[in-house]
mmCIF file of C-alpha atoms and ligand atoms in Angstrom:
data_model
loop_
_atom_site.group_PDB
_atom_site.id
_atom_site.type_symbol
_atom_site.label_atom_id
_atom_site.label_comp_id
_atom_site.label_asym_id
_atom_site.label_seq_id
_atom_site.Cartn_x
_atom_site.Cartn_y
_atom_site.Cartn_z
ATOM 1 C CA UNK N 3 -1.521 -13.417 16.500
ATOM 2 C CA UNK N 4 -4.664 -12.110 15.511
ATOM 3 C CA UNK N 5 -7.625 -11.493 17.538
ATOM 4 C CA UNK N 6 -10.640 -12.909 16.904
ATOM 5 C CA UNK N 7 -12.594 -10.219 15.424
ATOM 6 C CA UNK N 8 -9.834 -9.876 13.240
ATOM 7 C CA UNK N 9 -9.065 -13.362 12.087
ATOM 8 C CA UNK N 10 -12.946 -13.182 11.202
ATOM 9 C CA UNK N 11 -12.077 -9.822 9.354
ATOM 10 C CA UNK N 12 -13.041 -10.732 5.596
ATOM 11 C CA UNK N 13 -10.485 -8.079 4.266
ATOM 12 C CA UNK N 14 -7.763 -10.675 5.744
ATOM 13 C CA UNK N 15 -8.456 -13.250 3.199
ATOM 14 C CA UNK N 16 -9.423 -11.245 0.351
ATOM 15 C CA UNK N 17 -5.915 -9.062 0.738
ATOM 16 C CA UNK N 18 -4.022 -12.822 0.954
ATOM 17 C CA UNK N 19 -1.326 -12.640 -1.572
ATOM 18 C CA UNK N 20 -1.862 -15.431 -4.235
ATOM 19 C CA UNK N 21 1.767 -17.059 -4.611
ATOM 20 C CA UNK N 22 2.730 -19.109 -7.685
ATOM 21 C CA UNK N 23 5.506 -20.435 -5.024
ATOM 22 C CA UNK N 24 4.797 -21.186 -0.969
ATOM 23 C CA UNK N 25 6.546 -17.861 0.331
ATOM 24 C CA UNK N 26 5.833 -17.544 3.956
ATOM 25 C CA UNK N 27 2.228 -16.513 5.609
ATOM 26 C CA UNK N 28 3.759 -13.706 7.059
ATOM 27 C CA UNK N 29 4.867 -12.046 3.745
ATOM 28 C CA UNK N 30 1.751 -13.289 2.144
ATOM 29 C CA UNK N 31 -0.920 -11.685 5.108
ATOM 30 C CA UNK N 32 0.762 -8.189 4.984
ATOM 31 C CA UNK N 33 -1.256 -5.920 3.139
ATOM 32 C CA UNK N 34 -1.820 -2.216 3.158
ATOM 33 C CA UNK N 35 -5.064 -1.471 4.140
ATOM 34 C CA UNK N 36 -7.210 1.774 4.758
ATOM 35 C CA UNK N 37 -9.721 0.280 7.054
ATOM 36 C CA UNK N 38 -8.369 0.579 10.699
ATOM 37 C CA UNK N 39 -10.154 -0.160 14.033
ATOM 38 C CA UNK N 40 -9.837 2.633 16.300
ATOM 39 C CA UNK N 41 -8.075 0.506 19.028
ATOM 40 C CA UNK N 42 -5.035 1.882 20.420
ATOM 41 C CA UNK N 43 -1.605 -0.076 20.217
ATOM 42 C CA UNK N 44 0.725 0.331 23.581
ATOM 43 C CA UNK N 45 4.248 1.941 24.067
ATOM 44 C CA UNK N 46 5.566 -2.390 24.238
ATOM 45 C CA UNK N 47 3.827 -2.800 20.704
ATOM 46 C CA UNK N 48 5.887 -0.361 19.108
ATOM 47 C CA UNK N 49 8.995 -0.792 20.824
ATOM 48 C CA UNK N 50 8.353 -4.511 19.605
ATOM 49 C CA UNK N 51 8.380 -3.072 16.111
ATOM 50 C CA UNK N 52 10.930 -0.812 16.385
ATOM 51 C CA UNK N 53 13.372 -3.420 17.746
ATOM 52 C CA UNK N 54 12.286 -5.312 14.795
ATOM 53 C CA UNK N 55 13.526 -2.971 12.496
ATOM 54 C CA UNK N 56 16.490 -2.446 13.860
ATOM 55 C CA UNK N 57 17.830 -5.893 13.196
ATOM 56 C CA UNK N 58 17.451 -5.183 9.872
ATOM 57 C CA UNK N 59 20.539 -5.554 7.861
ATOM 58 C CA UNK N 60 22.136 -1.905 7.113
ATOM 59 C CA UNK N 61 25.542 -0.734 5.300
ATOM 60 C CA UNK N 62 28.619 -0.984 7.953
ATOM 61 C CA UNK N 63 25.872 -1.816 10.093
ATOM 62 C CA UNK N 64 25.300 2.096 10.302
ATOM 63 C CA UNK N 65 21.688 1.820 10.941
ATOM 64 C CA UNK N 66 20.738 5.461 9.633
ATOM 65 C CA UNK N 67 16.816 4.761 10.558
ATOM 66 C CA UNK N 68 14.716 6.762 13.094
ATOM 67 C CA UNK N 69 11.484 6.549 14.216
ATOM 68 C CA UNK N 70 9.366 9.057 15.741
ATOM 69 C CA UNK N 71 5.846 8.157 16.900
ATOM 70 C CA UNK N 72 2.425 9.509 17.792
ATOM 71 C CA UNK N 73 -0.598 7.461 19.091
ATOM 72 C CA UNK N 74 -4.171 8.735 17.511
ATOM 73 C CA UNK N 75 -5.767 11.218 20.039
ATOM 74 C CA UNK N 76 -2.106 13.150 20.712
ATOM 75 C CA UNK N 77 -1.657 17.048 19.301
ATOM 76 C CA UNK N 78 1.508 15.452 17.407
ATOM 77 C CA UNK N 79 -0.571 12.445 15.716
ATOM 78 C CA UNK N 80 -3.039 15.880 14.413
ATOM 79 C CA UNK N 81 -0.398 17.696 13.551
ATOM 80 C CA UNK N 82 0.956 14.820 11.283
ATOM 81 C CA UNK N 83 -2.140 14.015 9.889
ATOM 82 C CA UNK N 84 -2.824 17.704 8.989
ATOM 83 C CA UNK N 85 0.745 16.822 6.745
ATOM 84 C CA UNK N 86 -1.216 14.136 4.712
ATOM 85 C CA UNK N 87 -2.028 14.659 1.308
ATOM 86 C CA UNK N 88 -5.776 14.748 -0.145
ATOM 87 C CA UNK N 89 -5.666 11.568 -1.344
ATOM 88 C CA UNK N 90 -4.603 10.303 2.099
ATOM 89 C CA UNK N 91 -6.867 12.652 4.318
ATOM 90 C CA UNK N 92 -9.952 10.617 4.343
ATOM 91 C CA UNK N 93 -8.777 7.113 5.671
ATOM 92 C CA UNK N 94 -5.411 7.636 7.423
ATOM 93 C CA UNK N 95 -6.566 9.663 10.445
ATOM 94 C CA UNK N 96 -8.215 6.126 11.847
ATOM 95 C CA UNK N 97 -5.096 4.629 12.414
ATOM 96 C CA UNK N 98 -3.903 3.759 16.186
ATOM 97 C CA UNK N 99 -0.780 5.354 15.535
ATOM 98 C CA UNK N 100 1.770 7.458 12.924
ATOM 99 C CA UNK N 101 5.148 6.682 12.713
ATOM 100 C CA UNK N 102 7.314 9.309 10.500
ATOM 101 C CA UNK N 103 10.738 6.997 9.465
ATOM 102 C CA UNK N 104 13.385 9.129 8.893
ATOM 103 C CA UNK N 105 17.102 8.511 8.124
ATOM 104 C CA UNK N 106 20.877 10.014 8.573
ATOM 105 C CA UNK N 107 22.268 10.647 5.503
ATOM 106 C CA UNK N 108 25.524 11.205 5.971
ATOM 107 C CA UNK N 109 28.077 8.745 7.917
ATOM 108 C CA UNK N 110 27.909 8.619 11.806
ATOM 109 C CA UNK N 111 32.271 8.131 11.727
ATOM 110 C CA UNK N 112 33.440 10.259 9.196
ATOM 111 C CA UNK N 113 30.278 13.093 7.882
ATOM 112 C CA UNK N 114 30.463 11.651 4.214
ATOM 113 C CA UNK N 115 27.548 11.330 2.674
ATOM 114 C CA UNK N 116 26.096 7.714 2.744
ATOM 115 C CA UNK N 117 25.016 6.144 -0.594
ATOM 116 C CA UNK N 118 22.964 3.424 0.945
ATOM 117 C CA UNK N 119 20.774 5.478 3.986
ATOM 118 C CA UNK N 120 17.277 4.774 1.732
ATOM 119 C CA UNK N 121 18.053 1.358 1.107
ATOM 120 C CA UNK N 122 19.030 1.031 4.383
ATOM 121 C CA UNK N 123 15.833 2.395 5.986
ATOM 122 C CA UNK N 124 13.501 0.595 3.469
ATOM 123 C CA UNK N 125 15.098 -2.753 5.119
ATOM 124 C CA UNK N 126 14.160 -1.697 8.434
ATOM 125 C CA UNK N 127 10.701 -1.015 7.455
ATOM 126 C CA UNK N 128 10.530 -4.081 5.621
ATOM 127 C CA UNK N 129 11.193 -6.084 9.117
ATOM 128 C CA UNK N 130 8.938 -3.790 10.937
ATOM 129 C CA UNK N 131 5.711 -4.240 8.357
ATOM 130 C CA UNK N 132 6.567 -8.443 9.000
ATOM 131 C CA UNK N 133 7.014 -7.772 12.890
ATOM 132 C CA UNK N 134 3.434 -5.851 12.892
ATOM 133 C CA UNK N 135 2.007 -8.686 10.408
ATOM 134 C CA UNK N 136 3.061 -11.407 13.297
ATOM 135 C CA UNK N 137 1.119 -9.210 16.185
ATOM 136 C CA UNK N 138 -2.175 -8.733 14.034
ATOM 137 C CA UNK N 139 -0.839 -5.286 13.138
ATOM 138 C CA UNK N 140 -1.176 -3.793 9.440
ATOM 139 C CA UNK N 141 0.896 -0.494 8.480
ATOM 140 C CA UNK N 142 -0.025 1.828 5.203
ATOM 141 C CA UNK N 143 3.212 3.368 3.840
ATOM 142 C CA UNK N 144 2.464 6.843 2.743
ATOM 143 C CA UNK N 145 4.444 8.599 0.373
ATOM 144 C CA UNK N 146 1.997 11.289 0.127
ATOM 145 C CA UNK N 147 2.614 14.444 2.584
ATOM 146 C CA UNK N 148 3.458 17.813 3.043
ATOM 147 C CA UNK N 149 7.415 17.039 3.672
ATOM 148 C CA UNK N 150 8.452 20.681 4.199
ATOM 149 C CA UNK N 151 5.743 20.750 7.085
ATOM 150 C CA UNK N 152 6.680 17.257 8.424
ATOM 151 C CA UNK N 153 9.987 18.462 8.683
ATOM 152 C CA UNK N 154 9.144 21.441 10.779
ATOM 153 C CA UNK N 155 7.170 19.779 12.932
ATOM 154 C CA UNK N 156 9.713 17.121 13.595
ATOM 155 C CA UNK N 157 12.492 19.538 13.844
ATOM 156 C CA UNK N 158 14.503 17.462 11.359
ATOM 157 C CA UNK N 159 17.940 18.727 10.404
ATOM 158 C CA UNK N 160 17.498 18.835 6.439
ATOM 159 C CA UNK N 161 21.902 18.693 6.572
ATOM 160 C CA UNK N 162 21.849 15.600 8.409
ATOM 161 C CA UNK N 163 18.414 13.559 8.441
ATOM 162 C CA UNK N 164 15.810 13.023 5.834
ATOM 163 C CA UNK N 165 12.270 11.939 6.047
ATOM 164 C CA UNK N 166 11.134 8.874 3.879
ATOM 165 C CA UNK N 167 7.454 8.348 4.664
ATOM 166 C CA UNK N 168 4.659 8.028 7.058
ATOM 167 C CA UNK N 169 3.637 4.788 8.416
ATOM 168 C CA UNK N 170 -0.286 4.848 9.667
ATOM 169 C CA UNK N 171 -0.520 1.216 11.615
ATOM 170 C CA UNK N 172 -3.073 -0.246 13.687
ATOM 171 C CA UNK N 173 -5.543 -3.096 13.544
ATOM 172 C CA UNK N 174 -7.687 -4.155 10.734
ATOM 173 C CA UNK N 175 -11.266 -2.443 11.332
ATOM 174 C CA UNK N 176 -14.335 -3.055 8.589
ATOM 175 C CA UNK N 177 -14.074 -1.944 5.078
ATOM 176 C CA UNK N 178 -17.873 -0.857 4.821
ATOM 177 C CA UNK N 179 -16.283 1.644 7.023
ATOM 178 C CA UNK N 180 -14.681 3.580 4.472
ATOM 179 C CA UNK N 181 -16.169 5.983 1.807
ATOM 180 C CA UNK N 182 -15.519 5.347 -2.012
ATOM 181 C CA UNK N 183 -13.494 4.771 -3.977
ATOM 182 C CA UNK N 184 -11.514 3.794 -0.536
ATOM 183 C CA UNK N 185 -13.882 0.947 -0.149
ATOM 184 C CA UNK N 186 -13.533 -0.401 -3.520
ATOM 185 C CA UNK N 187 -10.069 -0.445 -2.957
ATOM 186 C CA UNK N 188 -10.309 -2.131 0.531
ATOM 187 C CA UNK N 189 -12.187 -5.113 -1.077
ATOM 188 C CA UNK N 190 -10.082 -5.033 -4.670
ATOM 189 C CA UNK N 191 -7.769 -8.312 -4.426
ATOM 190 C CA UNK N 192 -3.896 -7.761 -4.754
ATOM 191 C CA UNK N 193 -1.448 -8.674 -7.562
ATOM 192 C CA UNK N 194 2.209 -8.478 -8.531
ATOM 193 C CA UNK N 195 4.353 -8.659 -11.548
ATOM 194 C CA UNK N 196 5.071 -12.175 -12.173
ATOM 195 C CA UNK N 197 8.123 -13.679 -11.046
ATOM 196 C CA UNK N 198 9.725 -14.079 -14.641
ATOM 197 C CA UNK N 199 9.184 -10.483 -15.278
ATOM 198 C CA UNK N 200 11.648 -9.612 -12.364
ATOM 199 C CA UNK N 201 13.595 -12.018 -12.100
ATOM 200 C CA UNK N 202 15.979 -14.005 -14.827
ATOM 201 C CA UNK N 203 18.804 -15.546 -15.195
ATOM 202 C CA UNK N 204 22.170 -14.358 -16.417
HETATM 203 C C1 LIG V 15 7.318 4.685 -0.586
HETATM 204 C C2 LIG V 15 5.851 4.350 -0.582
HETATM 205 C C3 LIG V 15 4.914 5.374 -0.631
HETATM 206 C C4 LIG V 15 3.544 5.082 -0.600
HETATM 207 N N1 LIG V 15 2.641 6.125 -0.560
HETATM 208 C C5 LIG V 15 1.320 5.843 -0.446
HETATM 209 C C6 LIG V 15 0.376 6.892 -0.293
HETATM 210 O O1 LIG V 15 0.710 8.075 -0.209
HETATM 211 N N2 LIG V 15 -0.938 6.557 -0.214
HETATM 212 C C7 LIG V 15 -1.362 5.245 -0.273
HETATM 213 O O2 LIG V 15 -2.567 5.000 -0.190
HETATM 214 N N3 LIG V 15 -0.466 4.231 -0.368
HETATM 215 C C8 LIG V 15 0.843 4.486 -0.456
HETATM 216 N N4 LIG V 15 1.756 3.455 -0.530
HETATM 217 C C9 LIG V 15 1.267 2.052 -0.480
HETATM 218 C C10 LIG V 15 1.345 1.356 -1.839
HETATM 219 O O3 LIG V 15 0.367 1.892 -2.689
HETATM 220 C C11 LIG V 15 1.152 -0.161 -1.631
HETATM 221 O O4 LIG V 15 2.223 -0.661 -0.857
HETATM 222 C C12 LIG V 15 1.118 -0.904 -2.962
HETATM 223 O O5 LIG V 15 -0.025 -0.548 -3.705
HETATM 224 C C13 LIG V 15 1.090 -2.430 -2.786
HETATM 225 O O6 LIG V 15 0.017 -2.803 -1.969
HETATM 226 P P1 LIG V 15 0.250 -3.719 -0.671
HETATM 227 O O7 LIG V 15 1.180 -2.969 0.250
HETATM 228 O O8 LIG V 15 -1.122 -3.890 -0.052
HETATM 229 O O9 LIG V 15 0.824 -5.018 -1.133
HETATM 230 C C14 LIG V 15 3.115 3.724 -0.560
HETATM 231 C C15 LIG V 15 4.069 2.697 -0.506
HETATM 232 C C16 LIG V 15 5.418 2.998 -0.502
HETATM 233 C C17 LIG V 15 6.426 1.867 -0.382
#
């Protein structure tokens, strides 16, 4: 649940996806935002999240996923965040936490290669951005980093594992904290493609 400040947080509403159908709150309150409190989240938060994800549905239930984390304030969260691109520099670093997700891409039982390891992964985050939206929690999926540097500083094995994104996640902290054009962002309402456009019959 949300705490109070948060639930008083006016971003909440304003990021509110506007449904032409009644999909769930949960999928309607997660949002990506750029405005993070600076309050730490605990080891049982993220294990909470992480267990999430793994019940996520995955080919021959291989469940390629990993997660590595670092809470804000660790060498390991800096040396992540020094991975961020430009355009990610000046918000990010507020978050509580940075999770890298990373996946095998090659089959655990045999070594081939495994078709399905992204689609796989993207499930698992999937569940873990609706866990985090059911504790107050809000992640920021970044796509933008340094992934030759990431992947030293993991110590990922480019044969066997690749690294999909970032995750920055904590709680929602005030927009006016952010500089532009972050803040006009923070306070820009969401949209999507209408459902027609993605979806028809055959
Ligand atoms: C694979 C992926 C990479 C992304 N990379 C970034 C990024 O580098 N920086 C950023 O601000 N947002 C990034 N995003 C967030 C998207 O911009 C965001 O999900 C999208 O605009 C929809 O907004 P919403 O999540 O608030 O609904 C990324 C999202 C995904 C799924």
């Amino acid at each position: 649940m949300n705490t109070i400040s948060q639930s008083m947080n006016p971003t909440l509403d304003l990021k509110e996806a506007r449904t032409e159908h009644d999909v769930h709150p949960l999928i309607k309150q997660r949002f990506s935002p750029r405005a993070f409190s600076r309050e730490a989240l605990t080891d049982k938060e993220l294990h909470t999240l992480f267990e999430a994800a793994s019940w996520a549905p995955s080919s021959m239930n291989e469940q390629p996923w990993r997660f590595r984390f670092a809470h804000r304030g660790s060498a390991s969260f800096e040396s992540l965040r020094a991975t961020f691109s430009a355009g990610n520099q000046p918000w990010a670093p507020n978050a509580a936490a940075i999770i890298a997700i990373s996946a095998r891409t090659h089959h655990e039982r045999n070594g081939a290669p495994n078709a399905t390891w992204q689609f796989d992964a993207g499930l698992a985050v999937g569940n873990l951005l609706l866990q985090a939206t059911s504790m107050g929690l809000h992640g920021h999926i970044l796509g933008g980093f340094d992934h030759d540097s990431a992947i030293d500083l993991l110590g990922v094995d480019k044969e066997k594992e690749a690294i999909i994104g970032l995750l920055v996640l904590g709680r929602l902290g005030a927009a006016e904290s952010l500089p532009e054009p972050y803040l006009t962002r923070e306070r820009t309402p969401r949209s999507r493609k209408p459902v027609n456009e993605i979806a028809s019959g055959i």
